[in-house]
mmCIF file of C-alpha atoms and ligand atoms in Angstrom:
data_model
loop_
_atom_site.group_PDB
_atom_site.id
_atom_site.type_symbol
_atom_site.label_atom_id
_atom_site.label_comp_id
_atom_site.label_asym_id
_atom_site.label_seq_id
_atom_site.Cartn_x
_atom_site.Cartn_y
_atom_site.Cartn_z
ATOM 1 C CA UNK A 1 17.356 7.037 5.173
ATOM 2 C CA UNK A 2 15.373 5.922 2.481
ATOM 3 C CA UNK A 3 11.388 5.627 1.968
ATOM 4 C CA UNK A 4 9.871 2.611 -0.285
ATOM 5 C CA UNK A 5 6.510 3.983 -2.078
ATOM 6 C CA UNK A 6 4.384 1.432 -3.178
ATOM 7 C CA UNK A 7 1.521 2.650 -5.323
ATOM 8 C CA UNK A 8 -2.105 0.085 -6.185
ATOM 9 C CA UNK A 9 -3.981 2.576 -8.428
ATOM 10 C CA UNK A 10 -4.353 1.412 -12.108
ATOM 11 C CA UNK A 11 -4.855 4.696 -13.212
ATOM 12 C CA UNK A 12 -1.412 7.149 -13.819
ATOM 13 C CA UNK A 13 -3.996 10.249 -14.656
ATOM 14 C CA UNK A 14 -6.369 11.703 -12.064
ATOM 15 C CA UNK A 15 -5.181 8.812 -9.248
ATOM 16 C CA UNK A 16 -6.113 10.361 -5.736
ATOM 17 C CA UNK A 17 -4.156 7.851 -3.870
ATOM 18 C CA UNK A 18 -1.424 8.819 -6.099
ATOM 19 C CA UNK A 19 -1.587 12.279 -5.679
ATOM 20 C CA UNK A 20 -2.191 11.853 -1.619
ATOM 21 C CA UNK A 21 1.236 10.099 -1.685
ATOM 22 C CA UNK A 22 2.747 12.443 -3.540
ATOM 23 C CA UNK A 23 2.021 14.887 -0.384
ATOM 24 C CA UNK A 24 3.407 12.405 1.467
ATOM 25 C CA UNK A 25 6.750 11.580 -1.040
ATOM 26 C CA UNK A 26 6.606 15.559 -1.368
ATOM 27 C CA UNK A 27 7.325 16.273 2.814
ATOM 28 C CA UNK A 28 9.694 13.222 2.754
ATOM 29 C CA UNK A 29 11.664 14.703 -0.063
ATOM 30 C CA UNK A 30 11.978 18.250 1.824
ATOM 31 C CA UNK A 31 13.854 16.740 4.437
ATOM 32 C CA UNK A 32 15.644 13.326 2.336
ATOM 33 C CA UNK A 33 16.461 14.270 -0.507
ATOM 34 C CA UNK A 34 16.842 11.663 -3.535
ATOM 35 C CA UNK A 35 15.768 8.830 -0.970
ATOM 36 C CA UNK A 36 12.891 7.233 -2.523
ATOM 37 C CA UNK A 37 12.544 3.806 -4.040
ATOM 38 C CA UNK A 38 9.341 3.172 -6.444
ATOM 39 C CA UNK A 39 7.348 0.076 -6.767
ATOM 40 C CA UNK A 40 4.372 0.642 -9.026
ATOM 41 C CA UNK A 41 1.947 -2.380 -8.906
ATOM 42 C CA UNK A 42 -0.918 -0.541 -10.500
ATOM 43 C CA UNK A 43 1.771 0.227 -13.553
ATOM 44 C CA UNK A 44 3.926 -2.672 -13.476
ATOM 45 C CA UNK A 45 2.270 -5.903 -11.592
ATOM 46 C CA UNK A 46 3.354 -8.928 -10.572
ATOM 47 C CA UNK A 47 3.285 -11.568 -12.233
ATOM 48 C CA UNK A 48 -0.006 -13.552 -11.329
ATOM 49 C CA UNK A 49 1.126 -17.008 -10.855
ATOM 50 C CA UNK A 50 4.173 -16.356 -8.869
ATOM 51 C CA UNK A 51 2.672 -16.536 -5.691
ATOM 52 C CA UNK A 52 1.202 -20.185 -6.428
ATOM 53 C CA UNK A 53 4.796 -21.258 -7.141
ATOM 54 C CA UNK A 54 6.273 -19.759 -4.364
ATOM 55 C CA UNK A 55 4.107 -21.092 -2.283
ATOM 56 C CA UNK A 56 4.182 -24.853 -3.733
ATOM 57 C CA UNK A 57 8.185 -24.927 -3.071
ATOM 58 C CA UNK A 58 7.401 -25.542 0.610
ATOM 59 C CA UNK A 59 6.389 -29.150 -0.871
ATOM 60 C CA UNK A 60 9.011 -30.056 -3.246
ATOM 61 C CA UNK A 61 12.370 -30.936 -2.715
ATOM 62 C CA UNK A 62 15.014 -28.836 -3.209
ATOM 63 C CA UNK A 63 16.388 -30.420 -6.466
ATOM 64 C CA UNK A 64 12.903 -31.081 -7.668
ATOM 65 C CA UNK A 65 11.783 -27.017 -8.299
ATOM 66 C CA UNK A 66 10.936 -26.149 -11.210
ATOM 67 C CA UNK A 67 12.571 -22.822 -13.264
ATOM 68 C CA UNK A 68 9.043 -20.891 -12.362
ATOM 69 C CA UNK A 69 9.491 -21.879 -8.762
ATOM 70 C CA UNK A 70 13.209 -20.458 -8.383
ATOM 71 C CA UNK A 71 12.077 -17.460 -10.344
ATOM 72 C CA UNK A 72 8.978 -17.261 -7.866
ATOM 73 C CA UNK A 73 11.402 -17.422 -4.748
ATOM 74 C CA UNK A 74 13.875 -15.015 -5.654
ATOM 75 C CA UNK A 75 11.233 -12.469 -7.008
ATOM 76 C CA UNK A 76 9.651 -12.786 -2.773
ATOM 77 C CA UNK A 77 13.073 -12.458 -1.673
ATOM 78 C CA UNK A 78 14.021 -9.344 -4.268
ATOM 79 C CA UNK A 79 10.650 -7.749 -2.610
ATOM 80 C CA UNK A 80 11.227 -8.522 0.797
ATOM 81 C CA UNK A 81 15.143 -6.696 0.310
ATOM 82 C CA UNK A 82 13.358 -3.855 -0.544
ATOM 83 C CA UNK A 83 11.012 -3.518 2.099
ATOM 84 C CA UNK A 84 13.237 -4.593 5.035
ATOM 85 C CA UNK A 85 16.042 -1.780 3.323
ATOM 86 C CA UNK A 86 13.540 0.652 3.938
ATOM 87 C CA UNK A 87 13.272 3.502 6.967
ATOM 88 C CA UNK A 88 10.152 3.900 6.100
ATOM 89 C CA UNK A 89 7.166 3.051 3.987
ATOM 90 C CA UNK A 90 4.223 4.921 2.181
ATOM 91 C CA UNK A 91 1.417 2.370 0.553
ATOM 92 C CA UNK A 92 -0.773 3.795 -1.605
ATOM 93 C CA UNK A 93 -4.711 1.698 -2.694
ATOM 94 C CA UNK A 94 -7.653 2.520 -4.118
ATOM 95 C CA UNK A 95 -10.923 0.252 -2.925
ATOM 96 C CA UNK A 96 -11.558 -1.766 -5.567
ATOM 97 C CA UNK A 97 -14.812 -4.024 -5.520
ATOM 98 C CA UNK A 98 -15.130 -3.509 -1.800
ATOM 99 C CA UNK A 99 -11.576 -4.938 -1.115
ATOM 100 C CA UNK A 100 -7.860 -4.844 -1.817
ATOM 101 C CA UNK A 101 -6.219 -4.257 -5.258
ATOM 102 C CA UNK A 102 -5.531 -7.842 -6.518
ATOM 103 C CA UNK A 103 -2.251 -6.066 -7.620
ATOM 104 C CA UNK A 104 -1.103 -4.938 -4.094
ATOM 105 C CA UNK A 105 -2.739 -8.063 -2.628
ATOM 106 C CA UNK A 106 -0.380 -10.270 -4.842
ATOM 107 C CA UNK A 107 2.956 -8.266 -3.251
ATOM 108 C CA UNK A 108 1.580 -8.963 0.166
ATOM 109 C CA UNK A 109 1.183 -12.442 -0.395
ATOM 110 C CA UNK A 110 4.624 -12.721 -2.054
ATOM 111 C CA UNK A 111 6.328 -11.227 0.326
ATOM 112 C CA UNK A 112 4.977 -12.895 3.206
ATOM 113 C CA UNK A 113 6.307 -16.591 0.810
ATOM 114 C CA UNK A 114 9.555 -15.297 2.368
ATOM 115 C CA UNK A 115 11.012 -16.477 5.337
ATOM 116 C CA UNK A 116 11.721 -13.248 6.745
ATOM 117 C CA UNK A 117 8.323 -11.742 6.550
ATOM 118 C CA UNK A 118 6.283 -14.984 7.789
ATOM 119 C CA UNK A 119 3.550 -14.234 10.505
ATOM 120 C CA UNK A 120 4.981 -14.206 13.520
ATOM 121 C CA UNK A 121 7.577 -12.608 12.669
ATOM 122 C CA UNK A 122 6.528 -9.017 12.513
ATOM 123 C CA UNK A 123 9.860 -7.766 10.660
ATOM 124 C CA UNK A 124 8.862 -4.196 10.711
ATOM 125 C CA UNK A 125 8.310 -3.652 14.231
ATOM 126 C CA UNK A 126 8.815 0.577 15.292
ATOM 127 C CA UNK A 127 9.026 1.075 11.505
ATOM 128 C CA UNK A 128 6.665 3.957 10.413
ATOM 129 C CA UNK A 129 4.438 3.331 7.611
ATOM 130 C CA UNK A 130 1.806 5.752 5.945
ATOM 131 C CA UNK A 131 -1.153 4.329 4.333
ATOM 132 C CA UNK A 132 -2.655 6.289 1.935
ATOM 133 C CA UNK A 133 -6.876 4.534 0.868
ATOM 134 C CA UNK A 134 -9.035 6.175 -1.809
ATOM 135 C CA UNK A 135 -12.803 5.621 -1.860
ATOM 136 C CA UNK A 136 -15.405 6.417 -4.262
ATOM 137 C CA UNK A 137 -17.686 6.398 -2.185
ATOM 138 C CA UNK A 138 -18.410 7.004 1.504
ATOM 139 C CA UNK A 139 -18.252 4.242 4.189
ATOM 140 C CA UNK A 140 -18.468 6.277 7.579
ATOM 141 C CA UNK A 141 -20.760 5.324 10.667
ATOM 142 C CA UNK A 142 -23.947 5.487 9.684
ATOM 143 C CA UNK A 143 -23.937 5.560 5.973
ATOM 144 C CA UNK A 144 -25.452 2.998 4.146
ATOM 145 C CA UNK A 145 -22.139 1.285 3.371
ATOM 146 C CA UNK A 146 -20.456 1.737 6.694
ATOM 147 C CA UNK A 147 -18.728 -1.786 6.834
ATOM 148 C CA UNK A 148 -18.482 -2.362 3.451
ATOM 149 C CA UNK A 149 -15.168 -0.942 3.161
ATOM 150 C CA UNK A 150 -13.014 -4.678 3.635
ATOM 151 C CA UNK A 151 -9.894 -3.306 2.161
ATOM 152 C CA UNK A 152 -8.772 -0.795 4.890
ATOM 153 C CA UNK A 153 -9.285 -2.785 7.730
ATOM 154 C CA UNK A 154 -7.461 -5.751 6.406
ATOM 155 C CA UNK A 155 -4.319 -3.687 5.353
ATOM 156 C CA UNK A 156 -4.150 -2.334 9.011
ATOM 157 C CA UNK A 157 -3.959 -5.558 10.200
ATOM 158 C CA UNK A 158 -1.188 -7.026 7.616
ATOM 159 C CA UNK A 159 0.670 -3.732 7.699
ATOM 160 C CA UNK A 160 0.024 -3.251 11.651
ATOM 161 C CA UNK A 161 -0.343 -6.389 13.432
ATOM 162 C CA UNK A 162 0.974 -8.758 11.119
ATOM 163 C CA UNK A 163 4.111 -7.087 9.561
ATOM 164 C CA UNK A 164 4.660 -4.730 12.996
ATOM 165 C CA UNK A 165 4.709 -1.544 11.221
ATOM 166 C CA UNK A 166 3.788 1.248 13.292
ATOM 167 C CA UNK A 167 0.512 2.681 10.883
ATOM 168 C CA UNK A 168 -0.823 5.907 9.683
ATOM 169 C CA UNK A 169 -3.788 5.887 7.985
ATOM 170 C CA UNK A 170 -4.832 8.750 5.449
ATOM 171 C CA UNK A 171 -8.404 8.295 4.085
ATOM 172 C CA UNK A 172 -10.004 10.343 0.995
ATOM 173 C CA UNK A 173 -13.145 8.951 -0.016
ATOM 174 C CA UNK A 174 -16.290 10.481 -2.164
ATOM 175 C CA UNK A 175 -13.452 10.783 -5.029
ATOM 176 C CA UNK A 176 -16.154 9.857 -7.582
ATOM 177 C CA UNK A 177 -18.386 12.787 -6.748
ATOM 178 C CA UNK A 178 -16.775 14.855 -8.932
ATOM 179 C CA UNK A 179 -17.692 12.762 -11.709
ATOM 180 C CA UNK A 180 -20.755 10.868 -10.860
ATOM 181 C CA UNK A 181 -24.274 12.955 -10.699
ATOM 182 C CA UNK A 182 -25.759 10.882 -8.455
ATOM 183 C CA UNK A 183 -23.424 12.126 -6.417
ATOM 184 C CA UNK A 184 -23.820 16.084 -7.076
ATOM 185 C CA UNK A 185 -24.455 16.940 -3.538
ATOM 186 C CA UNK A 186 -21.342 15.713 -2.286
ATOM 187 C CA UNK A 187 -19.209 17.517 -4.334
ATOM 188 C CA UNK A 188 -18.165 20.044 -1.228
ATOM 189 C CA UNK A 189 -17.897 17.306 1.044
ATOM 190 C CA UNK A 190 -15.083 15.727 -0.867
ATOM 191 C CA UNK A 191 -13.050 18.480 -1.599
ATOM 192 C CA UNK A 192 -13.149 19.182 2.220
ATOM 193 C CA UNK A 193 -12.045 15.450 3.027
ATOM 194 C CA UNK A 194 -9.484 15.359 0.301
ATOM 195 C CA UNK A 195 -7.625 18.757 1.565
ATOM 196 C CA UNK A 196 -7.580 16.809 5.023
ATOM 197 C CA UNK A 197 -6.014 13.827 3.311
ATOM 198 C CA UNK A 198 -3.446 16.337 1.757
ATOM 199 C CA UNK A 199 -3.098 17.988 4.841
ATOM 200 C CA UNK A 200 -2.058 14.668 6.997
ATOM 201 C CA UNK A 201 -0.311 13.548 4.026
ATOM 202 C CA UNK A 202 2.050 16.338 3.921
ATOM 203 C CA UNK A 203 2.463 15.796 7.968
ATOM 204 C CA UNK A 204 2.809 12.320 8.107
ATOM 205 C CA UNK A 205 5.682 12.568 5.505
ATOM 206 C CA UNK A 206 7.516 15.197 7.939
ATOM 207 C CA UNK A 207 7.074 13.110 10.669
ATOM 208 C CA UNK A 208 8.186 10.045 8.770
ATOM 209 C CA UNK A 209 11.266 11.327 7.991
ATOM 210 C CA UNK A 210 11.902 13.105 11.410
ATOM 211 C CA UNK A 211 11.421 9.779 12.883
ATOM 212 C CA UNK A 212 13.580 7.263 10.944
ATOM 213 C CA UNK A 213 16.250 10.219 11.779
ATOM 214 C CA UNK A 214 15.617 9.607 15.421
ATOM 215 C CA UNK A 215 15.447 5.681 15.219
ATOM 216 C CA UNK A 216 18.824 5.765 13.226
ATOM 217 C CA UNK A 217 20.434 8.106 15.975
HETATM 218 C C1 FMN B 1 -12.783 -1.392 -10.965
HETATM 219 C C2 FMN B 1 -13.148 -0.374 -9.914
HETATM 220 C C3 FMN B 1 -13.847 -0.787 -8.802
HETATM 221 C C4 FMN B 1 -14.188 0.141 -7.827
HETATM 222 N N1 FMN B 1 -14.861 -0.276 -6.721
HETATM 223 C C5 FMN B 1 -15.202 0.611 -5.772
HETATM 224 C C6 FMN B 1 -15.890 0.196 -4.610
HETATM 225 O O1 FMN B 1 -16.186 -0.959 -4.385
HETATM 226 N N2 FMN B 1 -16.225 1.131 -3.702
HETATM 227 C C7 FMN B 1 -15.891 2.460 -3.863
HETATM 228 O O2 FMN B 1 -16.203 3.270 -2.984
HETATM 229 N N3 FMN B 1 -15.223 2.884 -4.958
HETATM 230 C C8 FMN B 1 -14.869 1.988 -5.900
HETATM 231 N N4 FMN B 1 -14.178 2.394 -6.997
HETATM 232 C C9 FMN B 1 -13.773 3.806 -7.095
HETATM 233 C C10 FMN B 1 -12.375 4.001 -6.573
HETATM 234 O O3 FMN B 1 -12.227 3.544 -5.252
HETATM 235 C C11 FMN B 1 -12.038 5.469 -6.627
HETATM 236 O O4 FMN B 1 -12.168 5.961 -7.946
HETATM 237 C C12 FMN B 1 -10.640 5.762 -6.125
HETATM 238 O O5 FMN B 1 -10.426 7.145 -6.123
HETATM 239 C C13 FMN B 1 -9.605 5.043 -7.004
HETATM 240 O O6 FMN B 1 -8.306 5.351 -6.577
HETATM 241 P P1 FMN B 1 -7.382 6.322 -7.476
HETATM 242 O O7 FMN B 1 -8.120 7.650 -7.507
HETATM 243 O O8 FMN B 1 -6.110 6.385 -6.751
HETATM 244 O O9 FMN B 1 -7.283 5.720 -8.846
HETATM 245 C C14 FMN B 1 -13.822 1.497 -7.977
HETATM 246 C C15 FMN B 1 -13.092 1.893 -9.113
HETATM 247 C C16 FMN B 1 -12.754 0.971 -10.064
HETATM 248 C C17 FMN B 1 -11.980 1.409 -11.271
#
């Protein structure tokens, strides 16, 4: 049984997604122990023009590819072994500019270069995955910015409907309220949502590891 944790923040220090997963990793642990494989994309990205080649191989003969190209291909297919070896999956992004970490947007895009993982395919049908989102701010129904939140719904759809991957989603958002005074008066309000996130964190990683014990029986 083995859970692949895939972390987007660029910060190591005071990282809420980071620390949400860690409920998450934390539950898993309790119940796996010593089952967790890392991929940090916020600490260690990808390199930025492998997708490009990976991509441009579909249009160049076989004896034709260039080193970058090879390197490209087998760096999709080294990431798409380690998320098809995995039980179960916990994704952890901050929303950056409105949208997706260009870090974890560059795996995604990799990994769907691969055969295996092409749309259509939906390799990781019945396979649990937790998605951990941080927000600075607050994007619920009626707030100003209610919609302007594009990362969340797009990784539900790669994670959900594209990839298969049966989806939990664990929200925290107001995280900058601590630090910015515009926001003073939502100080309260975020420490409430962010206990919730720890709180469905810490069950989500129970039930991810009860379940990839059923699946496997
Ligand atoms: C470069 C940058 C861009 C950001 N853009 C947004 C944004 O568009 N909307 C928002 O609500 N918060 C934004 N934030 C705040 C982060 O979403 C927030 O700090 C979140 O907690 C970051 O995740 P982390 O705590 O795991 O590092 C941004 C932060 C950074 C550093």
């Amino acid at each position: 049984m083995s859970l692949l944790r895939v972390d987007a923040s660029i910060r190591t220090g005071g990282s809420v997604s980071r620390e949400v997963a860690d409920s998450v990793e934390t539950a898993w642990r309790a119940l796996r122990p010593g089952s967790v494989t890392r991929r940090d994309l916020g600490r260690d990205p990808l390199p930025a023009a492998a997708w490009a080649d990976a991509v441009s191989v579909g249009q160049t003969p076989e004896a034709e590819r260039t080193p970058e190209q090879r390197e490209a291909v087998a760096l999709a297919a080294a990431l798409a072994d380690e998320l098809l070896a995995a039980d179960a999956v916990v994704v952890a992004a901050p929303l950056y500019n409105f949208g997706v970490p260009h870090h974890l947007k560059a795996w995604i895009d990799l990994l769907i270069t691969d055969p295996r993982l092409a749309p259509g395919t939906a390799p990781l049908t019945g396979r649990p995955l937790a998605l951990v989102i941080a927000r600075g701010g607050g994007y619920g129904p009626g707030t100003p910015r209610a919609g302007w939140d594009h990362a969340t719904p797009y990784l539900l759809q790669i994670f959900g409907a594209v990839l298969g991957a049966d989806v939990t989603l664990i929200e925290a958002e107001l995280t900058l309220a601590a630090v910015n005074p515009a926001m003073a008066a939502l100080v309260d309000e975020a420490a409430r949502g962010r206990d919730r996130a720890h709180a469905l964190a810490s069950e989500t990683g129970r039930a991810l590891a009860e379940r990839t014990a059923e699946l496997a029986a």
